[in-house]
Amino acid sequence: MNDEGESRIGRWARLWTRFSEAMNPPVWLGSAGVVVVFVFLGGFFSEDTRRVFSTLQAGIVEHLGWFYVLVATAILGFMLWLVLGPYGHVRLGPDDAEPEFGYFGWLAMLFSAGMGTGLVFWGVAEPLSHFVEPPLAEARSAEALGQALQVTFFHWGLHPWAVYTLFALAIGYFHFRHGLPLAPRSMLYPLLGERIRGWIGHLVDILCTVGTLFGVATSLGLGAKQINVGIARFADLPSDDVGLQIGIIFTITAVATTSVVLGIDRGVQRLSSMNMLLALAMLGFVFVAGPTTFVLDGFVNALGRYVQELPYWSLRIDPRPESTWQQDWTLFYWSWWISWSPFVGIFVARISYGRTLRQIVANVLFVPTVVTFFWLATVGGTGLHLEWVEGAKIAESIRDTPAIGLHRMLEELPLPNVTSVAATLLIVVFFITSSDSGSLVDDMVTSGGHPDPPKAQRVFWAVSEGTVAGTLLYAGGLQALRTASLQSGLPMAVLLLFSAVGLKKALDLERDTKGVPKRARLRDKARDDS
């Protein structure tokens, strides 16, 4: 072989070494393989893929809807017990650990990662949908008006943040306090001991990586639809064109990849803080320019109904066989939050070093919930007022194109052109923060829990998320996004239940055996139990 050939092989070898640095091959290759197979089937056999999605969704909804309802409610109960229980003082890290990020930056990052794109997408569309098609009231009645915000609060309130918090606490506790990898397998250490380093651990990490991909892809698909609507308002383009949406996904994925390469400090944190400021500016404008008193009345009324009826809605199973409301809304959301939990949980754990369990639960569970409620009451309440009082006919617009809801609402307020551009920018930045946070998490998991994995792998996962989102849109649009979330959340729900048991066992052990080295306690306990 000549010198040029050897040089070329050497360059490829160096590139592969740099790319595969810190890689966990079984997890990385297994996860990447699932992505490649899915993209191939969805791209070349889209009709068959659509039929498979529909069949799986029907089976899950018919036979396992109760399971989603119970899991989400049990996790919320466990988090409420934990914040009030005897373990709240335990830190993620040594007892003298200090937080890595400031309070505002920390909250901005977890909120942007948690539900930013979806909240902007559904903030107007969901309350109006419940107003015209309520679950338990006459359409467009006064009762439907009150129920619209209450049910929206239920879907975006304590339950999703409880799911995120459980994953974050479990993985952060075992990583920062016991020195285990920042990977989902570590949550099962109290139950499996060193066996988490074998094939069971590999399967758990693959499951969470793929679940994160589908959860983030769902969010990216929703964001692309809304950006499409925003662009169409200023250009002669269709407002719901799949080809354009796929182009949007790949364009913004390229921008998100740059943020991923910059890392958390320079990329993710700055974008998240910028996003929070944009969201607060939009919120303030709509609150002042819209029906302020109506918004405040709706916020207080919906909050009261939410608190009073939380147990009922948490365990409610729709008995009507002809109704698809619970399938389309509650089960979709519960599965979406659960499938997102590895992404948000690992990301929140990564940025929560030095904080106590009580600080994390109280802040992650309650602060974003209150902010979310006020956002929904402001943008959703304004949409309801325009529909109910002023007859703006927004609900007709969102029936077939939910992504248009925010833009239609802004049309009825002052400075519609300016605010529509601002809304599109907000969605774009939320899009980027969701993509770069998700790819960072996937990279950490497939790198064996490395907290600062190689940048080349981050690029791969950022591109993969965009590719999966584009494939889902091509294979079935919004319904495919819903179905992918519903299916990927099912095995994750089982893992979350096991992680709750493992966390409780580890905390009990720490309380009962002070002075014994932590890892040894966990290892011996897991060995004895098995």
CSV table of N, CA, C and O in Angstrom, one decimal, residues 225-263:
chain,number,residue,atom,x,y,z
A,225,LYS,N,-44.6,21.8,12.5
A,225,LYS,CA,-45.9,22.2,12.0
A,225,LYS,C,-46.2,23.7,12.4
A,225,LYS,O,-46.8,24.4,11.5
A,226,GLN,N,-45.9,24.1,13.6
A,226,GLN,CA,-46.2,25.5,14.0
A,226,GLN,C,-45.3,26.5,13.3
A,226,GLN,O,-45.8,27.6,12.9
A,227,ILE,N,-44.0,26.1,13.1
A,227,ILE,CA,-43.2,27.0,12.3
A,227,ILE,C,-43.7,27.2,10.9
A,227,ILE,O,-43.6,28.2,10.3
A,228,ASN,N,-44.1,26.1,10.3
A,228,ASN,CA,-44.7,26.1,9.0
A,228,ASN,C,-45.8,27.1,8.9
A,228,ASN,O,-45.9,27.9,7.9
A,229,VAL,N,-46.7,27.1,9.9
A,229,VAL,CA,-47.8,28.0,9.9
A,229,VAL,C,-47.3,29.5,10.0
A,229,VAL,O,-47.8,30.4,9.3
A,230,GLY,N,-46.3,29.7,10.8
A,230,GLY,CA,-45.8,31.0,11.0
A,230,GLY,C,-45.2,31.5,9.7
A,230,GLY,O,-45.4,32.7,9.3
A,231,ILE,N,-44.4,30.7,9.0
A,231,ILE,CA,-43.8,31.1,7.7
A,231,ILE,C,-44.9,31.4,6.7
A,231,ILE,O,-44.8,32.3,5.9
A,232,ALA,N,-45.9,30.5,6.7
A,232,ALA,CA,-46.9,30.7,5.6
A,232,ALA,C,-47.7,32.0,5.8
A,232,ALA,O,-48.3,32.5,4.8
A,233,ARG,N,-47.7,32.6,6.9
A,233,ARG,CA,-48.4,33.9,7.1
A,233,ARG,C,-47.7,35.0,6.4
A,233,ARG,O,-48.2,36.1,6.3
A,234,PHE,N,-46.4,34.8,6.1
A,234,PHE,CA,-45.6,35.9,5.5
A,234,PHE,C,-45.1,35.5,4.1
A,234,PHE,O,-44.4,36.3,3.5
A,235,ALA,N,-45.4,34.3,3.7
A,235,ALA,CA,-45.0,33.9,2.3
A,235,ALA,C,-46.1,33.1,1.7
A,235,ALA,O,-47.0,32.6,2.3
A,236,ASP,N,-46.0,33.1,0.4
A,236,ASP,CA,-47.1,32.3,-0.4
A,236,ASP,C,-46.8,30.8,-0.3
A,236,ASP,O,-46.4,30.2,-1.3
A,237,LEU,N,-47.0,30.3,0.8
A,237,LEU,CA,-46.7,28.8,1.0
A,237,LEU,C,-47.9,28.2,1.7
A,237,LEU,O,-48.6,28.9,2.5
A,238,PRO,N,-48.1,26.9,1.6
A,238,PRO,CA,-49.1,26.2,2.3
A,238,PRO,C,-48.8,26.2,3.8
A,238,PRO,O,-47.7,26.1,4.2
A,239,SER,N,-49.9,26.2,4.6
A,239,SER,CA,-49.7,26.2,6.0
A,239,SER,C,-49.6,24.9,6.7
A,239,SER,O,-49.3,24.8,7.9
A,240,ASP,N,-49.8,23.8,5.9
A,240,ASP,CA,-49.6,22.4,6.5
A,240,ASP,C,-49.1,21.5,5.4
A,240,ASP,O,-49.8,20.7,4.8
A,241,ASP,N,-47.8,21.7,5.0
A,241,ASP,CA,-47.1,21.0,4.0
A,241,ASP,C,-46.0,20.1,4.6
A,241,ASP,O,-45.1,20.6,5.2
A,242,VAL,N,-46.2,18.8,4.5
A,242,VAL,CA,-45.2,17.9,5.1
A,242,VAL,C,-43.8,18.0,4.6
A,242,VAL,O,-42.9,18.0,5.3
A,243,GLY,N,-43.7,18.3,3.3
A,243,GLY,CA,-42.4,18.5,2.7
A,243,GLY,C,-41.7,19.7,3.3
A,243,GLY,O,-40.5,19.6,3.6
A,244,LEU,N,-42.4,20.8,3.4
A,244,LEU,CA,-41.9,22.0,4.0
A,244,LEU,C,-41.5,21.8,5.5
A,244,LEU,O,-40.5,22.2,5.9
A,245,GLN,N,-42.3,21.0,6.2
A,245,GLN,CA,-42.1,20.7,7.6
A,245,GLN,C,-40.8,19.9,7.8
A,245,GLN,O,-40.0,20.1,8.7
A,246,ILE,N,-40.6,18.9,6.9
A,246,ILE,CA,-39.4,18.1,6.9
A,246,ILE,C,-38.2,19.0,6.7
A,246,ILE,O,-37.1,18.9,7.3
A,247,GLY,N,-38.3,19.9,5.7
A,247,GLY,CA,-37.2,20.9,5.5
A,247,GLY,C,-36.9,21.7,6.7
A,247,GLY,O,-35.7,22.0,7.0
A,248,ILE,N,-38.0,22.2,7.3
A,248,ILE,CA,-37.8,23.0,8.6
A,248,ILE,C,-37.0,22.2,9.6
A,248,ILE,O,-36.1,22.7,10.3
A,249,ILE,N,-37.4,20.9,9.8
A,249,ILE,CA,-36.8,20.1,10.8
A,249,ILE,C,-35.3,20.0,10.5
A,249,ILE,O,-34.5,20.2,11.4
A,250,PHE,N,-34.9,19.7,9.3
A,250,PHE,CA,-33.5,19.5,9.0
A,250,PHE,C,-32.7,20.8,9.1
A,250,PHE,O,-31.5,20.8,9.4
A,251,THR,N,-33.4,21.9,8.7
A,251,THR,CA,-32.7,23.2,8.8
A,251,THR,C,-32.4,23.6,10.2
A,251,THR,O,-31.2,24.0,10.6
A,252,ILE,N,-33.4,23.4,11.1
A,252,ILE,CA,-33.2,23.8,12.5
A,252,ILE,C,-32.3,22.8,13.2
A,252,ILE,O,-31.6,23.1,14.2
A,253,THR,N,-32.4,21.5,12.8
A,253,THR,CA,-31.5,20.5,13.4
A,253,THR,C,-30.1,20.9,13.2
A,253,THR,O,-29.2,20.7,14.1
A,254,ALA,N,-29.8,21.5,12.0
A,254,ALA,CA,-28.4,21.9,11.8
A,254,ALA,C,-28.0,23.0,12.7
A,254,ALA,O,-26.8,23.0,13.3
A,255,VAL,N,-28.9,23.9,13.1
A,255,VAL,CA,-28.6,25.0,14.0
A,255,VAL,C,-28.4,24.4,15.4
A,255,VAL,O,-27.5,24.7,16.2
A,256,ALA,N,-29.3,23.4,15.8
A,256,ALA,CA,-29.3,22.8,17.1
A,256,ALA,C,-28.0,22.0,17.3
A,256,ALA,O,-27.4,21.9,18.4
A,257,THR,N,-27.5,21.4,16.2
A,257,THR,CA,-26.2,20.7,16.3
A,257,THR,C,-25.1,21.6,16.7
A,257,THR,O,-24.2,21.2,17.5
A,258,THR,N,-25.1,22.8,16.2
A,258,THR,CA,-24.1,23.8,16.6
A,258,THR,C,-24.1,24.0,18.1
A,258,THR,O,-23.1,24.1,18.8
A,259,SER,N,-25.4,24.2,18.6
A,259,SER,CA,-25.5,24.4,20.1
A,259,SER,C,-25.1,23.2,20.9
A,259,SER,O,-24.4,23.3,21.9
A,260,VAL,N,-25.3,22.0,20.4
A,260,VAL,CA,-24.9,20.8,21.0
A,260,VAL,C,-23.4,20.7,21.1
A,260,VAL,O,-22.8,20.4,22.2
A,261,VAL,N,-22.7,21.1,20.1
A,261,VAL,CA,-21.2,21.0,20.0
A,261,VAL,C,-20.7,22.0,21.0
A,261,VAL,O,-19.6,21.8,21.7
A,262,LEU,N,-21.3,23.2,21.2
A,262,LEU,CA,-20.8,24.2,22.2
A,262,LEU,C,-20.9,23.7,23.6
A,262,LEU,O,-20.2,24.2,24.5
A,263,GLY,N,-21.9,22.8,23.9
A,263,GLY,CA,-22.0,22.2,25.2
A,263,GLY,C,-23.0,22.9,26.1
A,263,GLY,O,-23.7,23.8,25.6
